Short mmCIF file of C-alpha atoms in Angstrom, two decimals:
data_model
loop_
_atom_site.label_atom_id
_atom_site.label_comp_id
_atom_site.label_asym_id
_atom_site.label_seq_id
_atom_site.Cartn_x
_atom_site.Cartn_y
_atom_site.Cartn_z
CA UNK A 258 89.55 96.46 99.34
CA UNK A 259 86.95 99.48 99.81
CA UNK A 260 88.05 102.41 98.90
CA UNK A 261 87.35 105.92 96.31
CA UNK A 262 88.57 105.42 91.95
CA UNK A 263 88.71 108.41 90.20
CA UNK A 264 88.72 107.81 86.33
CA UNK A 265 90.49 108.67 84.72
CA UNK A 266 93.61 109.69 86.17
CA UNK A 267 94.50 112.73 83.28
CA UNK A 268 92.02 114.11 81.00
CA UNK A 269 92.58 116.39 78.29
CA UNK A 270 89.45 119.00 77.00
CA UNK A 271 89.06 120.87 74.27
CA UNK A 272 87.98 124.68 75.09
CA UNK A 273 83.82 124.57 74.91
CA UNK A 274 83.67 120.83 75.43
CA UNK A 275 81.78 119.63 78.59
CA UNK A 276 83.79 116.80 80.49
CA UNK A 277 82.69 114.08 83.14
CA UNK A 278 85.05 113.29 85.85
CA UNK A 279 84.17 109.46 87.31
CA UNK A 280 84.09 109.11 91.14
CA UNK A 281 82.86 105.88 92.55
CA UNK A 282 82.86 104.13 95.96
CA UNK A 283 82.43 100.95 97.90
CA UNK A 284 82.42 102.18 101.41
CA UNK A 285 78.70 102.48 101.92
CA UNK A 286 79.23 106.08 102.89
CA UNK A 287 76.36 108.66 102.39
CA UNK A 288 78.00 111.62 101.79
CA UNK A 289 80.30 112.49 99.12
CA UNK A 290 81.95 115.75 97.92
CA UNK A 291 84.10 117.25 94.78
CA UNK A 292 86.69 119.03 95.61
CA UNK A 293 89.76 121.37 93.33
CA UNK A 294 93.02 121.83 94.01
CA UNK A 295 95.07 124.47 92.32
CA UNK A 296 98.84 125.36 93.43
CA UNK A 297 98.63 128.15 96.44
CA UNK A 298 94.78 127.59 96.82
CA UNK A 299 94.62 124.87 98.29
CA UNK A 300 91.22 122.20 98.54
CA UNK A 301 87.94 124.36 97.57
CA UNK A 302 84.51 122.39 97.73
CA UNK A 303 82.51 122.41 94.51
CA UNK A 304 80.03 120.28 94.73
CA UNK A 305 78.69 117.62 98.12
CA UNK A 306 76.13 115.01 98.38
CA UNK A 307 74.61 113.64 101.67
CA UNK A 308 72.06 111.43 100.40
CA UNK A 309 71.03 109.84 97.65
CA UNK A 310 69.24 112.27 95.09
CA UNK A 311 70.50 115.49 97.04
CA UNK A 312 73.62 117.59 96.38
CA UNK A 313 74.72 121.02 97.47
CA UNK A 314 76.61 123.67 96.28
CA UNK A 315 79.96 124.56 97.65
CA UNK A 316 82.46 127.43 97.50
CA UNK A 317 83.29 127.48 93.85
CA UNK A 318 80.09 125.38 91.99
CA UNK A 319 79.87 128.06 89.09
CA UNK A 320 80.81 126.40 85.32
CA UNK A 321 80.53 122.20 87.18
CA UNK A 322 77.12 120.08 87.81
CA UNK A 323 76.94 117.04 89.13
CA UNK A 324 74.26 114.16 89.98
CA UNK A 325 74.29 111.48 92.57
CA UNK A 326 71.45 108.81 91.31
CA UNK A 327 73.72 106.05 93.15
CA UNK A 328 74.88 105.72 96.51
CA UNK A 329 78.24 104.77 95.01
CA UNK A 330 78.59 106.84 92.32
CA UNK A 331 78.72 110.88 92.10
CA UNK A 332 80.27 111.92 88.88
CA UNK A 333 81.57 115.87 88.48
CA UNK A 334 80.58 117.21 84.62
CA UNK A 335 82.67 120.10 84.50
CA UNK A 336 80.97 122.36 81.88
CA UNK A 337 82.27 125.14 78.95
CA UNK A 338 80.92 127.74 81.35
CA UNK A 339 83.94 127.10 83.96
CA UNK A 340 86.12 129.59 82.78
CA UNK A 341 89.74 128.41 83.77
CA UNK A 342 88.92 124.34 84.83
CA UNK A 343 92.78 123.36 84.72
CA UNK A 344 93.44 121.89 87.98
CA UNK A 345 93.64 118.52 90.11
CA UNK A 346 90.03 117.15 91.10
CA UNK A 347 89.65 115.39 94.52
CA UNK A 348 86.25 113.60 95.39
CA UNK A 349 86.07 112.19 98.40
CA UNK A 350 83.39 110.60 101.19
CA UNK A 351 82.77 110.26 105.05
CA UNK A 352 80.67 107.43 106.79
CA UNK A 353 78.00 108.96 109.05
CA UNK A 354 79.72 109.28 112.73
CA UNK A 355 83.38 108.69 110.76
CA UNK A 356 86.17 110.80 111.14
CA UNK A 357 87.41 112.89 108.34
CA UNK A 358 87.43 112.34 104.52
CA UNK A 359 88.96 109.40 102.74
CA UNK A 360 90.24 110.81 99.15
CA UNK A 361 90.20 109.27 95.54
CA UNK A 362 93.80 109.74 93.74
CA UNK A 363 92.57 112.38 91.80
CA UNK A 364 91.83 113.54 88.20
CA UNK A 365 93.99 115.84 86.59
CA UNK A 366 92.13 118.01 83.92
CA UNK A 367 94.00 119.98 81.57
CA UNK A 368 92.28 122.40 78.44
CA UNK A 369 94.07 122.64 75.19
CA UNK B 63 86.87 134.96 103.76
CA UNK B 64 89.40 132.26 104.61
CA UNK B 65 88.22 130.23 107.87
CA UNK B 66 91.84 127.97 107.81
CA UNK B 67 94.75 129.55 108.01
CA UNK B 68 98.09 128.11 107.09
CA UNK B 69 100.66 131.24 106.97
CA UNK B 70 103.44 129.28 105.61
CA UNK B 71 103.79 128.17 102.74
CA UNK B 72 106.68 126.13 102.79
CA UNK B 73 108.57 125.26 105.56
CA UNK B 74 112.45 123.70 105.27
CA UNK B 75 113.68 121.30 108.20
CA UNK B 76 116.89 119.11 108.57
CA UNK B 77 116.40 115.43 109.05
CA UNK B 78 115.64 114.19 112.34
CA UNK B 79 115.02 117.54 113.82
CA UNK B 80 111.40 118.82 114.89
CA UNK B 81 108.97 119.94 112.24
CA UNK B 82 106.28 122.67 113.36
CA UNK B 83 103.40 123.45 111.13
CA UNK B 84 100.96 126.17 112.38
CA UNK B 85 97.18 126.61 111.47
CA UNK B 86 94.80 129.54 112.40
CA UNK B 87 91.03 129.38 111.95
CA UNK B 88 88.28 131.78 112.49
CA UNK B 89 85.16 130.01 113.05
CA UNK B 90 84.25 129.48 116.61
CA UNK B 91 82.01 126.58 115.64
CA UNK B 92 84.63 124.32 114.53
CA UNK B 93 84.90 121.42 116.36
CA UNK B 94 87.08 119.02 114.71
CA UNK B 95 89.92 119.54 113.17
CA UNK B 96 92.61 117.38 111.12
CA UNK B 97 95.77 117.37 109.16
CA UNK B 98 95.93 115.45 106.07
CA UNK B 99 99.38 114.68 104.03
CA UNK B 100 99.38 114.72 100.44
CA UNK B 101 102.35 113.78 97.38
CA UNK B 102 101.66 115.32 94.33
CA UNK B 103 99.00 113.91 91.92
CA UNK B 104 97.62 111.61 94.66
CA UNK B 105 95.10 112.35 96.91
CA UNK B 106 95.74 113.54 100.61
CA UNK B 107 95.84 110.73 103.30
CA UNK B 108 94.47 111.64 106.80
CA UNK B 109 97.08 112.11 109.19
CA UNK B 110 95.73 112.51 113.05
CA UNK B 111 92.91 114.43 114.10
CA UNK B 112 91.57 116.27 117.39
CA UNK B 113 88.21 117.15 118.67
CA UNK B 114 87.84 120.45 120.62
CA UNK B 115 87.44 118.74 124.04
CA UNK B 116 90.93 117.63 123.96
CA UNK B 117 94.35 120.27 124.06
CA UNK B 118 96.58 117.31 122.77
CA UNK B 119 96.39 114.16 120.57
CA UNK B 120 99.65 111.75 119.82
CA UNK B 121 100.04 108.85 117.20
CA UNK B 122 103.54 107.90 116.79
CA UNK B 123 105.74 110.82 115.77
CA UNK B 124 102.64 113.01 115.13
CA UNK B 125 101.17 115.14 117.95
CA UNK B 126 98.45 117.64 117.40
CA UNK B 127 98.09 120.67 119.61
CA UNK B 128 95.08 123.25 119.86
CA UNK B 129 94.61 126.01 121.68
CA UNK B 130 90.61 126.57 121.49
CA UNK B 131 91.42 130.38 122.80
CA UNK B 132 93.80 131.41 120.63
CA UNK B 133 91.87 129.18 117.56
CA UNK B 134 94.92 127.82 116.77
CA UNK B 135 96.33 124.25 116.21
CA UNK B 136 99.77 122.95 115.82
CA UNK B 137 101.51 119.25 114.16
CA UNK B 138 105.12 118.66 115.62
CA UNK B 139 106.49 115.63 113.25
CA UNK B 140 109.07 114.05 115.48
CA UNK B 141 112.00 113.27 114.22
CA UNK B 142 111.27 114.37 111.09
CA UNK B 143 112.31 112.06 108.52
CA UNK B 144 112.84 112.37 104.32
CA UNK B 145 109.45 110.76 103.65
CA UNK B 146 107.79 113.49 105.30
CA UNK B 147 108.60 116.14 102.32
CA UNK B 148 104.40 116.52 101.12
CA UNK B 149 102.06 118.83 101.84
CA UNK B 150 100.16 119.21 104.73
CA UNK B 151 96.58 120.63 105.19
CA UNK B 152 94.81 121.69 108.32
CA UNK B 153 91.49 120.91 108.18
CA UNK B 154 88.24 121.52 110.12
CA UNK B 155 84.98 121.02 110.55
CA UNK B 156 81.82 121.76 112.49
CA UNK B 157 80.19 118.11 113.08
CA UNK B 158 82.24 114.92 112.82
CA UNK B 159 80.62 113.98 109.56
CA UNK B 160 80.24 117.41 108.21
CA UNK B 161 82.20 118.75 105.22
CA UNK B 162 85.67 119.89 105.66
CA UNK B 163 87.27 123.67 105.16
CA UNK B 164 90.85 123.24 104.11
CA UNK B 165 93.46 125.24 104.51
CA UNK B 166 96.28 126.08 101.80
CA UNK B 167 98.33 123.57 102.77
CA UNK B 168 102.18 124.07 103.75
CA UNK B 169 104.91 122.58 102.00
CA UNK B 170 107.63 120.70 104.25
CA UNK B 171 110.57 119.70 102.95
CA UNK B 172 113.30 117.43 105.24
CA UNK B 173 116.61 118.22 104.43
CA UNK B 174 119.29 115.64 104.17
#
């Protein structure tokens, strides 16, 4: 079945350690985005990919980096410079001429 | 500057009655817009969607309203029923395969 995994599902981080969050697919779709989620703020873009070899920033990109070498793959390092990176990461990806996002299950990053 | 607007944070409804949830946006360039559903620590599903040429769209119990004027869109869950109790987001975006503003999502719960 194609779909978005997210790996791994929880994740814990020391403070100052840099942390990659996994998101691959097998839809063949060309763009791809990070997203957070963090209770009352709803989804805010970090990072998005289009093509191959290109990303963008989005709202919140300060303290993350990310690299899209693969069509399929577009893994979210979320640095020591991201001040407060407890939350729920989303990636996600749209076929061109689709219809809306379909989601990974999520990472949950915690700092202790 | 939030472009999605959901006012309401949570919203309580008793089973089999309607549920409303209300979304606002600013940007006049938006021209599709969705709802997605989402449980906690999964990732949100797509509900229904609408494209700005159309006042109306309908998929079972959901039903999507916008009113391009007023830059406001509607989901009426009819009858609501217990699995319904998630989180929904309004969504939009400019081009079909464009990235996606969320709003803050609203929580409905279905009362027994």
């Amino acid at each position: 079945d194609g779909g978005i995994t997210q790996s791994p599902k929880y994740l814990f981080r020391k403070e100052g350690q840099n942390v990659t969050l996994s998101c691959e697919q097998n839809l063949n779709h060309d763009a791809m985005y990070w997203y957070r989620q963090d209770p009352g703020q709803g989804l805010r873009l970090i990072y998005y990919s289009q093509i191959v070899n290109d990303f963008q920033k989005g709202d919140i990109a300060e303290g993350y980096s990310v690299s899209r070498e693969k069509k399929e793959s577009f893994p979210l390092t979320v640095t020591s410079a991201q001040k407060n990176p407890t939350a729920f990461y989303l990636c996600a990806s749209i076929g061109t001429g689709l219809y809306g996002y379909t989601f990974g299950s999520g990472t949950r990053l915690t700092v202790v | 500057d939030q472009q999605v607007k959901q006012n309401s944070p949570s919203l309580s409804v008793q089973e089999g009655r309607i549920s409303i949830l209300n979304c606002d946006y600013t940007n006049s360039m938006f021209d599709y817009f969705l709802w997605y559903k989402k449980y906690p620590a999964e990732g949100p599903t797509f509900l229904i969607s609408i494209s700005s040429i159309k006042d109306k769209n309908e998929d079972g119990r959901f039903t999507v309203f916008l009113n391009k004027s007023a830059k406001h869109l509607s989901l009426h869950i009819v009858p609501s029923q217990p699995g319904d109790s998630a989180v929904y987001f309004c969504a939009a975006s400019a081009r079909r395969d464009d990235k996606i503003i969320f709003g803050k999502g609203t929580r409905l719960h279905i009362l027994p």
